[in-house]
Amino acid sequence: MTTTAPRTTTQAFFDPATGTVSYVIWDHATRRAAVIDPVLDYDFRSGHTGTASADRLLAYVRAQSLQVDWILETHAHADHLSGARHVQSQAGGRIAIGEHIRTVQATFRNLYNLERDFLPDGSQFDHLFEDGESFRIGDTEATALLVPGHTPADMAYLVDGAVFVGDTLFMPDLGSARADFPGGDARQLYRSMRRLLALPPETAVYVCHDYPPATREPRWQSSVAEQRAHNIHVHDGIGEDDFVRMRTARDATLDVPTLILPSMQVNVRAGRLPPPDDNGVAYLRIPLNALPRPSRRPSPE
């Protein structure tokens, strides 16, 4: 599905294996573009990575003769490996994320006991956004918004009457993402969602994930007005305390995401795979008995 705004076009790419939606948004006047949340394919059983998902996005970039200026991560994802480095190697662009990625890096450096020269300073990324920082996609001005709660480092990107919200909001019938990851906070998540819902009602809302029920096809675009009226977790009239009680109780029933252990050690490196051992093979580390037992129901949240 393609939607056109006055200055820009947004093209979505849905990855059914992970429920992830990646985007290309480009400026009509200059054909400069940003890529948001690209996916690196990963087969858990074989340990093989692949680029089919990101290559679909890159094919669109080439077909439209676009120049990629930015590769924007909304956060360090726990449900897919980032394809940012592959996109950069093929199309250029600066890989950017929110400055609080340093907090996430420090947490997961300890969990994985990463190599000594891995520094939790954000230097793995080309740019770290501050809250409210402005940047440009060609002639179109954009703004980075800090929206913590799902993780400490979540960002949303406001571009030309649209906001790309990452995991902070889901489609209205799915509500909100979990807030029980390290550094997550349900109160912060509520306040971040209300910050987004204070944008003009006509603002287009693009989510990073959709896990549709059997009754509908995947969707990824709504509006602030639709979210305020119909979001099952945070529609107008739901207060902070009520949301926190609901979110905390719900999170207590959820298992860890299937790909959290492989994905986080790649995503805190801005999509780089771990450095290879002396035999030339790169390895992903699996910390044993470090996360909760899988005794609860699996959930994509």
Short mmCIF file of C-alpha atoms in Angstrom, two decimals:
data_model
loop_
_atom_site.label_atom_id
_atom_site.label_comp_id
_atom_site.label_asym_id
_atom_site.label_seq_id
_atom_site.Cartn_x
_atom_site.Cartn_y
_atom_site.Cartn_z
CA MET A 1 0.00 0.00 0.00
CA THR A 2 1.29 3.43 -0.92
CA THR A 3 0.03 6.66 0.60
CA THR A 4 0.90 10.07 -0.75
CA ALA A 5 1.25 13.23 1.30
CA PRO A 6 1.83 16.72 -0.11
CA ARG A 7 5.63 16.62 -0.06
CA THR A 8 6.46 12.94 0.39
CA THR A 9 5.48 9.40 -0.49
CA THR A 10 5.52 6.55 2.01
CA GLN A 11 5.87 2.94 0.88
CA ALA A 12 5.38 0.13 3.42
CA PHE A 13 6.94 -3.35 3.34
CA PHE A 14 5.38 -6.05 5.54
CA ASP A 15 7.51 -9.00 6.66
CA PRO A 16 5.10 -11.81 7.57
CA ALA A 17 7.78 -13.90 9.33
CA THR A 18 8.21 -11.28 12.07
CA GLY A 19 5.11 -9.13 11.65
CA THR A 20 7.39 -6.14 11.00
CA VAL A 21 6.55 -3.18 8.79
CA SER A 22 9.48 -1.31 7.27
CA TYR A 23 9.10 1.94 5.36
CA VAL A 24 10.66 4.07 2.68
CA ILE A 25 9.62 7.71 2.84
CA TRP A 26 10.90 10.03 0.14
CA ASP A 27 10.82 13.69 -0.73
CA HIS A 28 9.26 14.48 -4.11
CA ALA A 29 11.36 17.53 -4.85
CA THR A 30 14.76 15.91 -4.34
CA ARG A 31 14.08 12.14 -4.39
CA ARG A 32 16.02 11.88 -1.14
CA ALA A 33 14.76 9.14 1.15
CA ALA A 34 14.74 7.63 4.61
CA VAL A 35 14.41 3.92 5.35
CA ILE A 36 12.73 3.03 8.65
CA ASP A 37 13.19 -0.25 10.57
CA PRO A 38 14.55 -2.57 7.84
CA VAL A 39 14.63 -6.32 8.56
CA LEU A 40 17.48 -8.83 8.24
CA ASP A 41 16.00 -12.30 7.74
CA TYR A 42 17.11 -14.93 10.25
CA ASP A 43 16.35 -18.64 10.32
CA PHE A 44 16.48 -19.69 13.96
CA ARG A 45 16.88 -23.39 13.19
CA SER A 46 19.80 -23.17 10.78
CA GLY A 47 21.46 -19.97 12.00
CA HIS A 48 21.37 -18.51 8.49
CA THR A 49 20.75 -14.84 7.80
CA GLY A 50 19.21 -13.56 4.59
CA THR A 51 18.38 -10.31 2.86
CA ALA A 52 15.14 -11.03 0.97
CA SER A 53 13.07 -8.66 3.10
CA ALA A 54 15.53 -5.78 2.86
CA ASP A 55 16.14 -6.47 -0.83
CA ARG A 56 12.44 -5.90 -1.61
CA LEU A 57 12.81 -2.48 -0.05
CA LEU A 58 16.04 -1.80 -1.93
CA ALA A 59 14.43 -2.79 -5.22
CA TYR A 60 11.84 -0.09 -4.64
CA VAL A 61 14.58 2.46 -3.84
CA ARG A 62 16.30 1.65 -7.13
CA ALA A 63 13.08 1.61 -9.16
CA GLN A 64 12.23 5.09 -7.89
CA SER A 65 15.82 6.37 -8.40
CA LEU A 66 16.03 7.44 -4.76
CA GLN A 67 19.07 8.51 -2.74
CA VAL A 68 18.95 7.17 0.83
CA ASP A 69 20.05 9.78 3.36
CA TRP A 70 18.85 8.11 6.57
CA ILE A 71 18.28 4.62 7.93
CA LEU A 72 16.14 5.26 10.99
CA GLU A 73 15.68 2.76 13.80
CA THR A 74 12.77 3.41 16.14
CA HIS A 75 14.47 1.30 18.85
CA ALA A 76 16.62 -1.80 19.36
CA HIS A 77 14.07 -4.41 18.34
CA ALA A 78 13.57 -7.68 20.22
CA ASP A 79 11.58 -9.42 17.50
CA HIS A 80 13.76 -9.13 14.41
CA LEU A 81 17.35 -8.51 13.42
CA SER A 82 18.04 -5.10 11.94
CA GLY A 83 18.78 -4.92 8.23
CA ALA A 84 20.33 -1.45 8.58
CA ARG A 85 23.87 -2.49 7.67
CA HIS A 86 22.74 -4.35 4.58
CA VAL A 87 20.69 -1.38 3.41
CA GLN A 88 23.61 0.95 4.08
CA SER A 89 26.02 -1.29 2.16
CA GLN A 90 23.73 -1.24 -0.88
CA ALA A 91 22.25 2.26 -0.81
CA GLY A 92 24.24 4.40 1.62
CA GLY A 93 22.66 6.56 4.30
CA ARG A 94 23.37 7.28 7.96
CA ILE A 95 22.09 4.82 10.55
CA ALA A 96 20.39 6.72 13.38
CA ILE A 97 18.57 5.95 16.62
CA GLY A 98 17.71 7.76 19.84
CA GLU A 99 20.51 8.75 22.19
CA HIS A 100 19.18 6.56 25.00
CA ILE A 101 20.33 3.51 23.07
CA ARG A 102 23.36 3.78 25.35
CA THR A 103 21.23 2.59 28.28
CA VAL A 104 19.99 -0.40 26.28
CA GLN A 105 23.52 -1.21 25.13
CA ALA A 106 24.83 -1.23 28.69
CA THR A 107 22.09 -3.63 29.79
CA PHE A 108 22.61 -6.11 27.00
CA ARG A 109 26.38 -5.84 27.05
CA ASN A 110 26.17 -7.28 30.54
CA LEU A 111 23.60 -9.94 29.61
CA TYR A 112 25.69 -11.26 26.71
CA ASN A 113 29.09 -10.49 28.27
CA LEU A 114 30.03 -8.87 24.97
CA GLU A 115 33.62 -8.40 23.82
CA ARG A 116 35.70 -5.89 25.75
CA ASP A 117 35.94 -3.42 22.90
CA PHE A 118 32.15 -3.14 22.62
CA LEU A 119 31.45 0.21 24.27
CA PRO A 120 27.90 1.21 25.27
CA ASP A 121 28.40 4.72 23.96
CA GLY A 122 26.24 4.68 20.82
CA SER A 123 29.29 4.94 18.56
CA GLN A 124 28.09 1.94 16.57
CA PHE A 125 25.46 4.24 15.03
CA ASP A 126 26.18 7.15 12.71
CA HIS A 127 23.88 9.54 14.56
CA LEU A 128 22.06 9.65 17.90
CA PHE A 129 18.94 11.80 18.02
CA GLU A 130 18.00 13.99 20.93
CA ASP A 131 14.35 14.49 21.82
CA GLY A 132 12.84 17.14 19.55
CA GLU A 133 15.80 17.22 17.18
CA SER A 134 15.03 18.34 13.65
CA PHE A 135 16.55 16.80 10.54
CA ARG A 136 15.77 16.77 6.84
CA ILE A 137 14.81 14.20 4.25
CA GLY A 138 15.63 16.17 1.14
CA ASP A 139 13.61 19.39 1.40
CA THR A 140 11.21 17.92 3.97
CA GLU A 141 11.72 18.70 7.63
CA ALA A 142 11.37 15.87 10.14
CA THR A 143 11.45 15.69 13.93
CA ALA A 144 12.66 12.93 16.24
CA LEU A 145 10.48 12.39 19.32
CA LEU A 146 11.53 10.44 22.41
CA VAL A 147 8.73 8.02 23.36
CA PRO A 148 10.14 5.70 26.06
CA GLY A 149 8.22 2.99 27.84
CA HIS A 150 8.49 -0.08 25.63
CA THR A 151 12.25 0.45 25.98
CA PRO A 152 14.15 3.47 27.32
CA ALA A 153 15.31 4.43 23.83
CA ASP A 154 12.17 4.36 21.67
CA MET A 155 11.84 7.15 19.14
CA ALA A 156 9.06 8.26 16.83
CA TYR A 157 9.70 10.22 13.65
CA LEU A 158 7.32 12.99 12.61
CA VAL A 159 7.51 13.66 8.87
CA ASP A 160 5.15 15.66 6.67
CA GLY A 161 1.92 15.03 8.55
CA ALA A 162 2.77 11.43 9.45
CA VAL A 163 4.36 9.86 12.51
CA PHE A 164 6.28 6.58 12.50
CA VAL A 165 5.75 5.26 16.02
CA GLY A 166 7.76 2.04 16.18
CA ASP A 167 6.33 -0.23 18.89
CA THR A 168 4.89 2.56 21.02
CA LEU A 169 1.44 2.11 19.48
CA PHE A 170 -0.11 -0.81 17.62
CA MET A 171 -3.18 -0.75 15.42
CA PRO A 172 -6.25 0.27 17.45
CA ASP A 173 -7.58 -3.29 17.79
CA LEU A 174 -4.22 -4.47 19.23
CA GLY A 175 -3.51 -1.52 21.51
CA SER A 176 0.02 -1.16 22.83
CA ALA A 177 3.33 -2.98 23.12
CA ARG A 178 4.61 -4.59 26.29
CA ALA A 179 6.55 -2.56 28.84
CA ASP A 180 8.39 -5.27 30.78
CA PHE A 181 11.67 -5.37 28.86
CA PRO A 182 14.77 -4.14 30.74
CA GLY A 183 14.26 -0.43 31.31
CA GLY A 184 10.63 -0.57 30.16
CA ASP A 185 8.02 1.32 32.14
CA ALA A 186 4.25 1.23 31.72
CA ARG A 187 3.79 4.79 33.04
CA GLN A 188 6.32 6.13 30.61
CA LEU A 189 4.64 4.17 27.83
CA TYR A 190 1.26 5.72 28.64
CA ARG A 191 2.72 9.22 28.66
CA SER A 192 4.54 8.57 25.39
CA MET A 193 1.36 7.35 23.74
CA ARG A 194 -0.55 10.38 24.98
CA ARG A 195 2.22 12.60 23.60
CA LEU A 196 1.70 11.06 20.20
CA LEU A 197 -2.08 11.29 20.51
CA ALA A 198 -1.77 15.02 21.19
CA LEU A 199 -0.66 15.51 17.57
CA PRO A 200 -3.27 16.88 15.16
CA PRO A 201 -6.10 14.37 14.68
CA GLU A 202 -5.46 14.01 10.96
CA THR A 203 -1.83 12.92 11.53
CA ALA A 204 -1.20 9.55 9.88
CA VAL A 205 0.12 6.94 12.33
CA TYR A 206 2.40 4.22 10.93
CA VAL A 207 3.16 1.28 13.22
CA CYS A 208 6.21 -0.99 13.12
CA HIS A 209 4.36 -4.26 13.76
CA ASP A 210 1.01 -5.83 13.12
CA TYR A 211 -0.07 -9.23 14.40
CA PRO A 212 -3.53 -9.40 12.88
CA PRO A 213 -6.30 -11.62 14.19
CA ALA A 214 -7.70 -14.16 11.78
CA THR A 215 -10.56 -11.79 10.97
CA ARG A 216 -8.46 -9.24 9.06
CA GLU A 217 -5.42 -8.75 6.86
CA PRO A 218 -2.27 -6.99 8.14
CA ARG A 219 -2.61 -3.23 8.50
CA TRP A 220 -0.14 -0.57 9.51
CA GLN A 221 -1.71 2.86 9.00
CA SER A 222 -4.28 4.62 11.14
CA SER A 223 -4.65 8.21 12.31
CA VAL A 224 -4.40 10.04 15.61
CA ALA A 225 -8.18 10.51 15.55
CA GLU A 226 -8.75 6.78 15.00
CA GLN A 227 -6.31 5.86 17.77
CA ARG A 228 -7.92 8.28 20.21
CA ALA A 229 -11.37 6.93 19.45
CA HIS A 230 -10.71 3.20 19.16
CA ASN A 231 -7.36 2.08 20.57
CA ILE A 232 -8.33 -0.67 23.02
CA HIS A 233 -5.59 0.22 25.51
CA VAL A 234 -5.30 4.00 25.37
CA HIS A 235 -8.40 5.56 23.79
CA ASP A 236 -9.63 8.84 25.20
CA GLY A 237 -11.03 8.31 28.68
CA ILE A 238 -8.51 5.67 29.81
CA GLY A 239 -6.39 7.13 32.58
CA GLU A 240 -2.78 6.45 33.41
CA ASP A 241 -3.44 4.29 36.48
CA ASP A 242 -5.97 2.14 34.63
CA PHE A 243 -3.55 1.64 31.76
CA VAL A 244 -0.67 0.74 34.07
CA ARG A 245 -2.79 -1.87 35.87
CA MET A 246 -3.88 -3.40 32.58
CA ARG A 247 -0.43 -3.35 30.99
CA THR A 248 1.30 -4.77 34.06
CA ALA A 249 -1.20 -7.60 34.38
CA ARG A 250 -1.03 -8.38 30.68
CA ASP A 251 2.75 -8.35 30.59
CA ALA A 252 2.82 -10.88 33.43
CA THR A 253 1.15 -13.40 31.09
CA LEU A 254 3.57 -12.95 28.16
CA ASP A 255 6.57 -15.08 27.30
CA VAL A 256 9.80 -13.58 25.96
CA PRO A 257 9.80 -12.92 22.19
CA THR A 258 11.15 -15.78 20.10
CA LEU A 259 14.04 -13.78 18.60
CA ILE A 260 15.03 -11.60 21.56
CA LEU A 261 18.31 -13.41 22.24
CA PRO A 262 19.69 -13.37 18.69
CA SER A 263 18.23 -9.99 17.76
CA MET A 264 19.38 -7.78 20.61
CA GLN A 265 23.07 -8.61 20.29
CA VAL A 266 22.88 -7.59 16.62
CA ASN A 267 20.62 -4.58 17.07
CA VAL A 268 22.68 -2.89 19.78
CA ARG A 269 25.50 -2.98 17.21
CA ALA A 270 23.38 -1.05 14.67
CA GLY A 271 22.75 -4.20 12.65
CA ARG A 272 26.31 -5.51 12.59
CA LEU A 273 26.80 -9.20 13.19
CA PRO A 274 29.16 -10.11 16.05
CA PRO A 275 32.85 -10.10 15.12
CA PRO A 276 34.02 -13.50 13.81
CA ASP A 277 36.11 -15.82 15.92
CA ASP A 278 39.60 -16.87 14.83
CA ASN A 279 38.05 -19.53 12.58
CA GLY A 280 36.28 -16.85 10.56
CA VAL A 281 32.79 -17.75 11.80
CA ALA A 282 30.57 -15.27 13.67
CA TYR A 283 28.62 -16.62 16.63
CA LEU A 284 25.51 -15.47 18.46
CA ARG A 285 25.66 -15.93 22.22
CA ILE A 286 22.77 -17.52 24.12
CA PRO A 287 22.91 -16.76 27.86
CA LEU A 288 21.63 -19.82 29.71
CA ASN A 289 19.11 -19.49 32.54
CA ALA A 290 19.31 -15.69 32.37
CA LEU A 291 15.78 -14.89 31.19
CA PRO A 292 12.42 -16.06 32.59
CA ARG A 293 11.42 -19.62 31.84
CA PRO A 294 9.09 -20.04 28.82
CA SER A 295 6.20 -21.05 31.03
CA ARG A 296 3.76 -18.42 29.80
CA ARG A 297 1.98 -18.02 26.52
CA PRO A 298 4.14 -16.82 23.61
CA SER A 299 3.39 -13.32 22.44
CA PRO A 300 4.68 -11.10 19.63
CA GLU A 301 4.33 -8.02 21.85
#
